[in-house]
Amino acid sequence: MIKKDIFNKNLKEQFKASAKDRVFRFIMADKMIRGAIVHSTRMVNEMRANHDLGPLETLILGQGYIAAGLLCSTLKDKNDRVSMNIQCSGPIKGLDVESNMFGEVKGCLKTQQIEVKNTEKIKYLSTLYGAGFLTITKYLDNAHTPYSGQVALEHGSIAEDLANYFLISEQIPTGFKLSIFFDDQESVKGAGGIFLQALPGADRKKVFEAEKMIQGIDSLGELFAKGHSPEEIIHEAFSSLEPQFLNNSRVEFFCRCSKDRMEGYLKNLAGKEKKDMIKNGPFPVEVRCHYCNSVYHFNKDELRALGK
């Protein structure tokens, strides 16, 4: 992966931001509800820089990244990963995001720029999705085949449609809060999310209480921008349910693409297509990873070597 430097080589600021971006797991309500809260300001800013996104595109894809960062908190084995795909008829067109057990998150929009003719519609993101489907696929180390479930988009909101997916596809009451806070210059100053899920035998009253509480958190991104910690936010928002933190781990915008992997892709091109590329270029040939927008260049000599 080729990651753009958003810190201008300031290692102190880079490490400081990296230390904050983590997903914290907790239980509450007499161990009947599990949850996670993710601080992901650096991740969203690096995603924005690599994909060269405007504020609207950052908001949409950023919510997808935050959701993926929360979903990875449910994984158990080192080779586990989970993906979320949205396909829709609106200007957003869709998105793909994926995360793994190590908290590595990657993904992309189906379109580089979301075309909005009526700017008033930006106030209501649901109108930008239109009809479509949300698909969750889990690649679990102890399963022979991936598990995949799909629901129709009903809310035009990643948080609400994800909650609907778990209720319909897995029959588990679940809640999400996804938040990105922009300043007046449209810079991302805070980003994060919360995930809550009822465990078997959970008291319905406490589940309903937790749902009301998560909706009562106005802007998680703004709270992070003001310096509030994940533990502080959870203890304050859900104090009556007595949350207990279990552990925490990193979350990061990261893709395992490389020039070597792209060489493998070029080697597998059809013979005619490969010969045409070696002969006509244009050089250097660019190969782009759609998940992270990294671009790898190959000159004529490198292509000739691959063609042997």
Short mmCIF file of C-alpha atoms in Angstrom, two decimals:
data_model
loop_
_atom_site.label_atom_id
_atom_site.label_comp_id
_atom_site.label_asym_id
_atom_site.label_seq_id
_atom_site.Cartn_x
_atom_site.Cartn_y
_atom_site.Cartn_z
CA MET A 1 0.00 0.00 0.00
CA ILE A 2 1.13 3.53 -0.74
CA LYS A 3 -0.34 5.74 1.98
CA LYS A 4 -0.32 9.52 1.59
CA ASP A 5 1.32 11.43 4.44
CA ILE A 6 -1.27 13.66 6.13
CA PHE A 7 1.12 14.68 8.91
CA ASN A 8 3.83 16.40 6.81
CA LYS A 9 6.45 13.99 8.21
CA ASN A 10 5.63 15.07 11.79
CA LEU A 11 6.21 11.74 13.53
CA LYS A 12 5.06 13.03 16.91
CA GLU A 13 1.64 13.99 15.55
CA GLN A 14 1.46 10.74 13.58
CA PHE A 15 2.07 8.57 16.66
CA LYS A 16 -0.30 10.70 18.73
CA ALA A 17 -3.12 10.23 16.23
CA SER A 18 -2.32 6.55 15.83
CA ALA A 19 -2.53 5.95 19.59
CA LYS A 20 -6.06 7.38 19.70
CA ASP A 21 -7.49 5.30 16.85
CA ARG A 22 -8.64 2.16 18.63
CA VAL A 23 -11.75 0.03 19.09
CA PHE A 24 -12.80 -0.60 22.69
CA ARG A 25 -14.97 -3.61 23.60
CA PHE A 26 -17.30 -3.61 26.60
CA ILE A 27 -20.28 -5.37 28.18
CA MET A 28 -23.12 -3.91 30.23
CA ALA A 29 -26.61 -4.55 31.59
CA ASP A 30 -25.48 -7.52 33.71
CA LYS A 31 -23.50 -8.91 30.77
CA MET A 32 -26.63 -9.03 28.59
CA ILE A 33 -25.46 -6.44 26.05
CA ARG A 34 -22.08 -6.34 24.35
CA GLY A 35 -20.71 -3.28 22.64
CA ALA A 36 -17.80 -1.52 21.00
CA ILE A 37 -16.82 2.09 20.51
CA VAL A 38 -14.26 3.11 17.91
CA HIS A 39 -12.19 6.29 17.69
CA SER A 40 -11.28 6.61 14.01
CA THR A 41 -10.37 10.22 13.22
CA ARG A 42 -6.97 9.39 11.75
CA MET A 43 -8.39 6.46 9.76
CA VAL A 44 -11.05 8.63 8.11
CA ASN A 45 -8.57 11.41 7.32
CA GLU A 46 -6.10 8.97 5.74
CA MET A 47 -8.93 7.36 3.77
CA ARG A 48 -9.97 10.80 2.51
CA ALA A 49 -6.43 11.71 1.46
CA ASN A 50 -5.72 8.45 -0.37
CA HIS A 51 -9.04 8.41 -2.21
CA ASP A 52 -8.92 12.20 -2.81
CA LEU A 53 -12.49 12.72 -1.60
CA GLY A 54 -14.68 15.77 -1.14
CA PRO A 55 -16.64 16.31 2.10
CA LEU A 56 -19.80 14.48 0.96
CA GLU A 57 -17.86 11.47 -0.30
CA THR A 58 -15.80 11.50 2.91
CA LEU A 59 -18.98 11.42 4.98
CA ILE A 60 -20.50 8.48 3.08
CA LEU A 61 -17.39 6.31 2.75
CA GLY A 62 -16.18 7.37 6.19
CA GLN A 63 -19.36 6.00 7.75
CA GLY A 64 -18.69 2.74 5.92
CA TYR A 65 -15.14 2.61 7.31
CA ILE A 66 -16.36 3.30 10.84
CA ALA A 67 -18.96 0.54 10.51
CA ALA A 68 -16.26 -1.86 9.31
CA GLY A 69 -14.07 -0.86 12.25
CA LEU A 70 -16.91 -1.78 14.60
CA LEU A 71 -17.71 -5.04 12.82
CA CYS A 72 -14.13 -6.24 13.17
CA SER A 73 -14.62 -6.14 16.95
CA THR A 74 -16.87 -9.21 16.58
CA LEU A 75 -14.17 -11.32 14.89
CA LYS A 76 -12.29 -13.97 16.87
CA ASP A 77 -9.63 -15.75 14.81
CA LYS A 78 -6.56 -14.19 13.17
CA ASN A 79 -7.69 -14.97 9.61
CA ASP A 80 -11.28 -13.75 10.09
CA ARG A 81 -12.54 -10.83 8.03
CA VAL A 82 -15.87 -9.22 7.25
CA SER A 83 -17.04 -7.18 4.27
CA MET A 84 -19.98 -4.87 3.70
CA ASN A 85 -21.29 -4.13 0.22
CA ILE A 86 -23.97 -1.60 -0.67
CA GLN A 87 -25.46 -1.39 -4.14
CA CYS A 88 -28.07 1.29 -4.75
CA SER A 89 -29.86 3.23 -7.47
CA GLY A 90 -29.15 6.71 -6.09
CA PRO A 91 -26.19 9.04 -6.79
CA ILE A 92 -24.02 7.20 -4.25
CA LYS A 93 -24.28 4.04 -6.42
CA GLY A 94 -22.73 1.97 -3.65
CA LEU A 95 -19.63 1.15 -1.66
CA ASP A 96 -17.40 -1.74 -0.58
CA VAL A 97 -15.58 -1.90 2.75
CA GLU A 98 -13.71 -4.69 4.49
CA SER A 99 -12.02 -5.20 7.85
CA ASN A 100 -10.10 -8.01 9.50
CA MET A 101 -9.18 -9.31 12.94
CA PHE A 102 -6.18 -6.95 13.07
CA GLY A 103 -8.36 -3.83 12.70
CA GLU A 104 -7.21 -3.14 9.14
CA VAL A 105 -9.94 -1.36 7.18
CA LYS A 106 -10.07 -0.67 3.45
CA GLY A 107 -12.74 0.14 0.91
CA CYS A 108 -14.04 2.40 -1.82
CA LEU A 109 -17.06 4.13 -3.26
CA LYS A 110 -18.59 2.92 -6.51
CA THR A 111 -18.20 6.46 -7.85
CA GLN A 112 -15.37 8.93 -7.25
CA GLN A 113 -17.74 11.91 -7.10
CA ILE A 114 -21.35 11.79 -5.95
CA GLU A 115 -23.37 13.86 -8.40
CA VAL A 116 -26.06 15.88 -6.62
CA LYS A 117 -28.17 18.18 -8.79
CA ASN A 118 -30.24 19.51 -5.90
CA THR A 119 -27.89 20.56 -3.09
CA GLU A 120 -30.80 20.54 -0.63
CA LYS A 121 -30.73 16.73 -0.88
CA ILE A 122 -27.35 16.67 0.84
CA LYS A 123 -29.18 17.43 4.09
CA TYR A 124 -30.97 14.10 3.75
CA LEU A 125 -28.52 11.33 2.92
CA SER A 126 -31.35 8.83 2.56
CA THR A 127 -32.33 10.44 -0.75
CA LEU A 128 -28.82 9.80 -2.12
CA TYR A 129 -29.06 6.03 -1.68
CA GLY A 130 -32.34 5.19 -3.38
CA ALA A 131 -33.38 1.56 -3.67
CA GLY A 132 -30.78 -1.12 -3.17
CA PHE A 133 -29.27 -3.83 -1.02
CA LEU A 134 -26.82 -4.18 1.85
CA THR A 135 -24.79 -7.39 1.97
CA ILE A 136 -22.61 -8.61 4.83
CA THR A 137 -20.12 -11.42 4.15
CA LYS A 138 -18.09 -13.09 6.88
CA TYR A 139 -14.94 -15.04 6.04
CA LEU A 140 -14.34 -17.08 9.17
CA ASP A 141 -11.29 -19.24 9.73
CA ASN A 142 -13.32 -22.11 11.17
CA ALA A 143 -15.91 -22.15 8.35
CA HIS A 144 -15.55 -24.02 5.07
CA THR A 145 -17.39 -21.35 3.06
CA PRO A 146 -18.10 -17.63 3.59
CA TYR A 147 -21.38 -16.72 5.28
CA SER A 148 -23.35 -14.04 3.46
CA GLY A 149 -26.62 -12.27 4.26
CA GLN A 150 -28.49 -9.52 2.46
CA VAL A 151 -31.30 -7.06 3.18
CA ALA A 152 -33.01 -4.37 1.15
CA LEU A 153 -32.11 -0.77 1.98
CA GLU A 154 -35.01 0.65 3.96
CA HIS A 155 -33.58 3.72 5.68
CA GLY A 156 -30.86 5.16 3.44
CA SER A 157 -28.61 5.17 6.50
CA ILE A 158 -25.68 2.80 6.99
CA ALA A 159 -26.25 2.71 10.75
CA GLU A 160 -29.97 1.97 10.53
CA ASP A 161 -29.71 -0.45 7.63
CA LEU A 162 -26.92 -2.36 9.39
CA ALA A 163 -29.10 -2.64 12.50
CA ASN A 164 -31.91 -3.87 10.27
CA TYR A 165 -29.58 -6.44 8.70
CA PHE A 166 -28.72 -7.99 12.08
CA LEU A 167 -32.37 -8.02 13.14
CA ILE A 168 -33.65 -9.65 9.94
CA SER A 169 -30.72 -11.81 8.82
CA GLU A 170 -29.32 -12.89 12.19
CA GLN A 171 -32.32 -12.18 14.49
CA ILE A 172 -30.17 -10.15 16.89
CA PRO A 173 -31.29 -6.72 18.19
CA THR A 174 -28.38 -4.41 17.32
CA GLY A 175 -27.72 -0.69 17.27
CA PHE A 176 -25.12 1.48 15.52
CA LYS A 177 -24.03 5.10 15.81
CA LEU A 178 -21.71 6.42 13.08
CA SER A 179 -20.45 9.99 13.29
CA ILE A 180 -18.04 12.32 11.48
CA PHE A 181 -17.56 15.93 12.59
CA PHE A 182 -16.37 18.59 10.12
CA ASP A 183 -15.17 22.08 11.02
CA ASP A 184 -16.10 25.20 9.05
CA GLN A 185 -13.29 24.49 6.56
CA GLU A 186 -14.78 21.01 5.91
CA SER A 187 -11.85 19.27 7.60
CA VAL A 188 -12.55 16.11 9.60
CA LYS A 189 -11.86 16.86 13.26
CA GLY A 190 -13.51 13.85 14.87
CA ALA A 191 -14.84 10.48 13.74
CA GLY A 192 -16.08 7.36 15.45
CA GLY A 193 -18.92 4.97 16.10
CA ILE A 194 -20.71 2.79 18.63
CA PHE A 195 -22.03 -0.75 18.25
CA LEU A 196 -24.44 -2.43 20.69
CA GLN A 197 -25.82 -5.95 20.47
CA ALA A 198 -28.14 -7.96 22.69
CA LEU A 199 -26.82 -11.30 23.90
CA PRO A 200 -29.02 -14.41 24.24
CA GLY A 201 -31.53 -14.00 27.07
CA ALA A 202 -31.12 -10.22 27.29
CA ASP A 203 -33.83 -8.31 29.16
CA ARG A 204 -35.98 -6.54 26.54
CA LYS A 205 -36.45 -3.51 28.78
CA LYS A 206 -32.70 -3.02 29.11
CA VAL A 207 -32.20 -3.50 25.37
CA PHE A 208 -34.84 -0.83 24.71
CA GLU A 209 -33.19 1.42 27.30
CA ALA A 210 -29.81 1.00 25.57
CA GLU A 211 -31.36 1.82 22.19
CA LYS A 212 -32.75 5.08 23.58
CA MET A 213 -29.40 5.94 25.13
CA ILE A 214 -27.40 5.41 21.94
CA GLN A 215 -29.79 7.67 20.05
CA GLY A 216 -29.33 10.31 22.75
CA ILE A 217 -25.66 10.78 21.86
CA ASP A 218 -25.82 13.82 19.57
CA SER A 219 -22.44 13.89 17.80
CA LEU A 220 -19.84 11.33 18.72
CA GLY A 221 -17.41 12.86 16.23
CA GLU A 222 -17.71 16.25 17.90
CA LEU A 223 -17.12 14.70 21.33
CA PHE A 224 -13.90 13.14 20.02
CA ALA A 225 -12.92 16.46 18.44
CA LYS A 226 -13.29 18.08 21.87
CA GLY A 227 -10.95 15.53 23.42
CA HIS A 228 -13.38 13.18 25.15
CA SER A 229 -12.13 9.60 25.50
CA PRO A 230 -14.11 6.52 24.38
CA GLU A 231 -14.30 5.23 27.98
CA GLU A 232 -15.59 8.57 29.23
CA ILE A 233 -18.30 8.72 26.55
CA ILE A 234 -19.57 5.18 27.22
CA HIS A 235 -19.59 5.56 31.01
CA GLU A 236 -21.49 8.84 30.74
CA ALA A 237 -24.00 7.71 28.09
CA PHE A 238 -24.79 4.30 29.60
CA SER A 239 -24.07 4.86 33.30
CA SER A 240 -27.28 3.18 34.51
CA LEU A 241 -26.35 -0.01 32.61
CA GLU A 242 -22.93 -0.14 34.32
CA PRO A 243 -20.61 -0.73 31.35
CA GLN A 244 -17.40 -2.69 31.91
CA PHE A 245 -14.54 -2.42 29.43
CA LEU A 246 -12.90 -5.66 28.35
CA ASN A 247 -10.05 -4.79 25.98
CA ASN A 248 -9.05 -2.55 23.10
CA SER A 249 -7.11 -2.90 19.87
CA ARG A 250 -5.93 -0.77 16.98
CA VAL A 251 -7.99 0.24 13.98
CA GLU A 252 -6.30 1.58 10.86
CA PHE A 253 -6.78 2.41 7.19
CA PHE A 254 -4.60 -0.30 5.70
CA CYS A 255 -4.52 -2.39 2.55
CA ARG A 256 -2.23 -5.34 1.83
CA CYS A 257 -1.78 -4.52 -1.84
CA SER A 258 1.79 -4.19 -3.13
CA LYS A 259 3.72 -3.89 -6.38
CA ASP A 260 4.52 -7.62 -6.17
CA ARG A 261 0.81 -8.45 -5.99
CA MET A 262 0.09 -6.19 -8.93
CA GLU A 263 2.82 -7.99 -10.89
CA GLY A 264 0.87 -11.18 -10.32
CA TYR A 265 -2.22 -9.50 -11.75
CA LEU A 266 -0.33 -8.39 -14.87
CA LYS A 267 1.20 -11.85 -15.34
CA ASN A 268 -2.29 -13.34 -15.44
CA LEU A 269 -3.54 -11.05 -18.21
CA ALA A 270 -4.49 -12.72 -21.48
CA GLY A 271 -1.52 -13.10 -23.85
CA LYS A 272 -2.91 -10.75 -26.51
CA GLU A 273 -3.74 -8.05 -23.97
CA LYS A 274 -0.31 -8.35 -22.35
CA LYS A 275 1.53 -8.13 -25.70
CA ASP A 276 -0.47 -5.05 -26.68
CA MET A 277 0.38 -3.38 -23.36
CA ILE A 278 4.10 -4.15 -23.75
CA LYS A 279 4.12 -2.79 -27.30
CA ASN A 280 1.89 0.28 -26.96
CA GLY A 281 1.89 1.27 -23.28
CA PRO A 282 1.32 4.09 -22.49
CA PHE A 283 4.33 4.09 -20.21
CA PRO A 284 4.66 3.91 -17.36
CA VAL A 285 1.65 1.60 -17.10
CA GLU A 286 -0.43 2.39 -14.03
CA VAL A 287 -2.18 -0.27 -11.97
CA ARG A 288 -4.53 1.06 -9.31
CA CYS A 289 -5.87 -0.76 -6.24
CA HIS A 290 -9.52 0.22 -5.95
CA TYR A 291 -9.64 -0.54 -2.20
CA CYS A 292 -7.03 2.06 -1.19
CA ASN A 293 -6.37 3.99 -4.42
CA SER A 294 -2.64 3.19 -4.37
CA VAL A 295 -1.07 3.43 -7.84
CA TYR A 296 1.81 1.21 -8.95
CA HIS A 297 3.90 2.06 -12.02
CA PHE A 298 5.55 -0.38 -14.42
CA ASN A 299 8.00 0.70 -17.12
CA LYS A 300 8.54 -1.09 -20.42
CA ASP A 301 11.44 -3.22 -19.18
CA GLU A 302 9.44 -4.39 -16.17
CA LEU A 303 6.52 -5.36 -18.40
CA ARG A 304 8.82 -7.23 -20.77
CA ALA A 305 10.20 -9.20 -17.82
CA LEU A 306 6.65 -10.08 -16.77
CA GLY A 307 5.86 -11.22 -20.28
CA LYS A 308 8.58 -13.87 -20.35
#
